[in-house]
Amino acid sequence: MKHGPLTVAQCAALQPPEADSDGEHVTLSDQDHALLESLAEDGRVGYQALASVTGWSQTSVRRRLTEPRRTSVVYFDVDFDAELPGLRSMASLWLSVSPGALSAAGEALAGHPEVSFAAATTGPTNLYASVQCRDAQALYAYLTGPVAQLPASGRWRPRR
């Protein structure tokens, strides 16, 4: 998991509790469903609003959210506007890498600070990355530097 400029304490605050469901069946009440539906509409909704939706106290909401998080029924994903931290130039890369170098190239690519997501794919290309850079010059420097140095990279196609 990439953390970028977050501190160790900030990363720890975002970590879910250890999942220990071991395949156990989770039974959700009507209030649980109301809570999850409210979170699905707006993941930023606070405990007070969730308490009014479920009829529980804020303390009960906080405690009740622990169980679905523990069993991986619920997880939180952070999404943000890339322009807020000054990342104004974005690109999607589809790269063709020799199969023997796919793992090494993928791991190297995923480790680049410019890459927010990387995955192996199928089709005419076999490696994908979502890239965010400060500006067009930084994107060019990234493409002609770290991307060009990837193990056994062949052709690649950037898409803006």
GROMACS .gro file of C-alpha atoms in nm:
model
  160
    1MET     CA    1   0.000   0.000   0.000
    2LYS     CA    2   0.135   0.342  -0.094
    3HIS     CA    3   0.115   0.617   0.162
    4GLY     CA    4   0.292   0.906  -0.008
    5PRO     CA    5   0.335   1.207   0.219
    6LEU     CA    6   0.132   1.067   0.512
    7THR     CA    7   0.299   1.032   0.848
    8VAL     CA    8   0.325   0.697   1.025
    9ALA     CA    9   0.048   0.808   1.266
   10GLN     CA   10  -0.181   0.910   0.977
   11CYS     CA   11  -0.123   0.575   0.806
   12ALA     CA   12  -0.200   0.390   1.129
   13ALA     CA   13  -0.525   0.585   1.172
   14LEU     CA   14  -0.638   0.474   0.825
   15GLN     CA   15  -0.557   0.106   0.875
   16PRO     CA   16  -0.857  -0.124   0.923
   17PRO     CA   17  -0.865  -0.358   1.220
   18GLU     CA   18  -0.715  -0.700   1.155
   19ALA     CA   19  -0.961  -0.909   0.956
   20ASP     CA   20  -1.021  -1.232   1.140
   21SER     CA   21  -1.345  -1.354   0.990
   22ASP     CA   22  -1.205  -1.692   0.878
   23GLY     CA   23  -1.503  -1.724   0.646
   24GLU     CA   24  -1.757  -1.671   0.924
   25HIS     CA   25  -2.105  -1.569   0.812
   26VAL     CA   26  -2.193  -1.213   0.911
   27THR     CA   27  -2.558  -1.138   0.985
   28LEU     CA   28  -2.660  -0.776   0.935
   29SER     CA   29  -2.961  -0.621   1.108
   30ASP     CA   30  -3.198  -0.367   0.950
   31GLN     CA   31  -3.005  -0.095   1.132
   32ASP     CA   32  -2.678  -0.231   0.990
   33HIS     CA   33  -2.825  -0.210   0.640
   34ALA     CA   34  -2.941   0.148   0.705
   35LEU     CA   35  -2.593   0.235   0.831
   36LEU     CA   36  -2.425   0.081   0.524
   37GLU     CA   37  -2.669   0.247   0.283
   38SER     CA   38  -2.599   0.583   0.444
   39LEU     CA   39  -2.223   0.526   0.415
   40ALA     CA   40  -2.265   0.418   0.052
   41GLU     CA   41  -2.438   0.749  -0.027
   42ASP     CA   42  -2.173   0.955   0.150
   43GLY     CA   43  -1.871   0.787   0.304
   44ARG     CA   44  -1.793   1.108   0.492
   45VAL     CA   45  -2.116   1.103   0.692
   46GLY     CA   46  -2.050   1.149   1.063
   47TYR     CA   47  -2.146   0.941   1.364
   48GLN     CA   48  -2.428   1.178   1.456
   49ALA     CA   49  -2.600   1.137   1.119
   50LEU     CA   50  -2.546   0.759   1.130
   51ALA     CA   51  -2.696   0.752   1.479
   52SER     CA   52  -3.012   0.926   1.357
   53VAL     CA   53  -3.043   0.684   1.062
   54THR     CA   54  -3.002   0.373   1.277
   55GLY     CA   55  -3.165   0.487   1.601
   56TRP     CA   56  -2.845   0.401   1.787
   57SER     CA   57  -2.629   0.630   1.998
   58GLN     CA   58  -2.309   0.768   1.845
   59THR     CA   59  -2.113   0.536   2.074
   60SER     CA   60  -2.313   0.237   1.947
   61VAL     CA   61  -2.255   0.341   1.586
   62ARG     CA   62  -1.880   0.366   1.648
   63ARG     CA   63  -1.877   0.027   1.820
   64ARG     CA   64  -2.107  -0.136   1.560
   65LEU     CA   65  -1.883  -0.024   1.271
   66THR     CA   66  -1.598  -0.224   1.423
   67GLU     CA   67  -1.760  -0.561   1.347
   68PRO     CA   68  -1.821  -0.512   0.971
   69ARG     CA   69  -1.472  -0.366   0.938
   70ARG     CA   70  -1.319  -0.658   1.128
   71THR     CA   71  -1.490  -0.910   0.901
   72SER     CA   72  -1.413  -0.708   0.583
   73VAL     CA   73  -1.783  -0.648   0.511
   74VAL     CA   74  -1.694  -0.277   0.513
   75TYR     CA   75  -1.369  -0.111   0.413
   76PHE     CA   76  -1.281   0.252   0.359
   77ASP     CA   77  -1.103   0.378   0.050
   78VAL     CA   78  -0.967   0.732   0.026
   79ASP     CA   79  -1.039   0.923  -0.293
   80PHE     CA   80  -0.922   1.281  -0.347
   81ASP     CA   81  -0.895   1.545  -0.614
   82ALA     CA   82  -0.539   1.510  -0.748
   83GLU     CA   83  -0.523   1.884  -0.816
   84LEU     CA   84  -0.544   1.963  -0.443
   85PRO     CA   85  -0.184   1.855  -0.377
   86GLY     CA   86  -0.076   2.018  -0.706
   87LEU     CA   87  -0.089   1.716  -0.939
   88ARG     CA   88  -0.223   1.875  -1.256
   89SER     CA   89  -0.094   1.639  -1.524
   90MET     CA   90  -0.241   1.290  -1.529
   91ALA     CA   91  -0.196   0.999  -1.769
   92SER     CA   92  -0.290   0.636  -1.808
   93LEU     CA   93  -0.010   0.415  -1.932
   94TRP     CA   94  -0.051   0.082  -2.108
   95LEU     CA   95   0.288  -0.083  -2.143
   96SER     CA   96   0.406  -0.396  -2.320
   97VAL     CA   97   0.667  -0.575  -2.115
   98SER     CA   98   0.824  -0.911  -2.189
   99PRO     CA   99   0.645  -1.179  -1.982
  100GLY     CA  100   0.964  -1.270  -1.798
  101ALA     CA  101   1.009  -0.911  -1.682
  102LEU     CA  102   0.642  -0.841  -1.600
  103SER     CA  103   0.671  -0.895  -1.225
  104ALA     CA  104   0.988  -0.688  -1.187
  105ALA     CA  105   0.858  -0.409  -1.411
  106GLY     CA  106   0.523  -0.404  -1.231
  107GLU     CA  107   0.684  -0.388  -0.887
  108ALA     CA  108   0.921  -0.113  -1.001
  109LEU     CA  109   0.637   0.084  -1.158
  110ALA     CA  110   0.415   0.049  -0.851
  111GLY     CA  111   0.700   0.185  -0.638
  112HIS     CA  112   0.724   0.511  -0.831
  113PRO     CA  113   0.574   0.804  -0.637
  114GLU     CA  114   0.400   0.925  -0.956
  115VAL     CA  115   0.199   0.600  -0.981
  116SER     CA  116  -0.125   0.578  -0.783
  117PHE     CA  117  -0.232   0.242  -0.928
  118ALA     CA  118  -0.058  -0.029  -1.127
  119ALA     CA  119  -0.181  -0.367  -1.249
  120ALA     CA  120  -0.092  -0.651  -1.481
  121THR     CA  121  -0.343  -0.682  -1.766
  122THR     CA  122  -0.423  -0.897  -2.067
  123GLY     CA  123  -0.454  -0.796  -2.429
  124PRO     CA  124  -0.217  -0.603  -2.654
  125THR     CA  125  -0.046  -0.456  -2.346
  126ASN     CA  126   0.023  -0.630  -2.017
  127LEU     CA  127   0.096  -0.354  -1.766
  128TYR     CA  128  -0.123  -0.056  -1.673
  129ALA     CA  129  -0.050   0.245  -1.454
  130SER     CA  130  -0.238   0.556  -1.347
  131VAL     CA  131   0.010   0.843  -1.318
  132GLN     CA  132  -0.015   1.189  -1.164
  133CYS     CA  133   0.254   1.454  -1.200
  134ARG     CA  134   0.292   1.819  -1.103
  135ASP     CA  135   0.281   1.943  -1.465
  136ALA     CA  136   0.348   1.842  -1.827
  137GLN     CA  137   0.724   1.887  -1.786
  138ALA     CA  138   0.728   1.656  -1.483
  139LEU     CA  139   0.521   1.400  -1.675
  140TYR     CA  140   0.769   1.415  -1.965
  141ALA     CA  141   1.061   1.373  -1.726
  142TYR     CA  142   0.887   1.076  -1.565
  143LEU     CA  143   0.814   0.907  -1.900
  144THR     CA  144   1.165   0.959  -2.036
  145GLY     CA  145   1.332   0.870  -1.705
  146PRO     CA  146   1.187   0.607  -1.469
  147VAL     CA  147   0.939   0.460  -1.721
  148ALA     CA  148   1.204   0.430  -1.992
  149GLN     CA  149   1.429   0.247  -1.744
  150LEU     CA  150   1.175  -0.024  -1.657
  151PRO     CA  151   1.302  -0.380  -1.706
  152ALA     CA  152   1.236  -0.510  -2.059
  153SER     CA  153   0.985  -0.241  -2.145
  154GLY     CA  154   0.894  -0.236  -2.510
  155ARG     CA  155   0.628  -0.015  -2.652
  156TRP     CA  156   0.394   0.188  -2.437
  157ARG     CA  157   0.100   0.409  -2.510
  158PRO     CA  158   0.018   0.704  -2.285
  159ARG     CA  159  -0.342   0.826  -2.282
  160ARG     CA  160  -0.444   1.155  -2.129
   0.00000   0.00000   0.00000
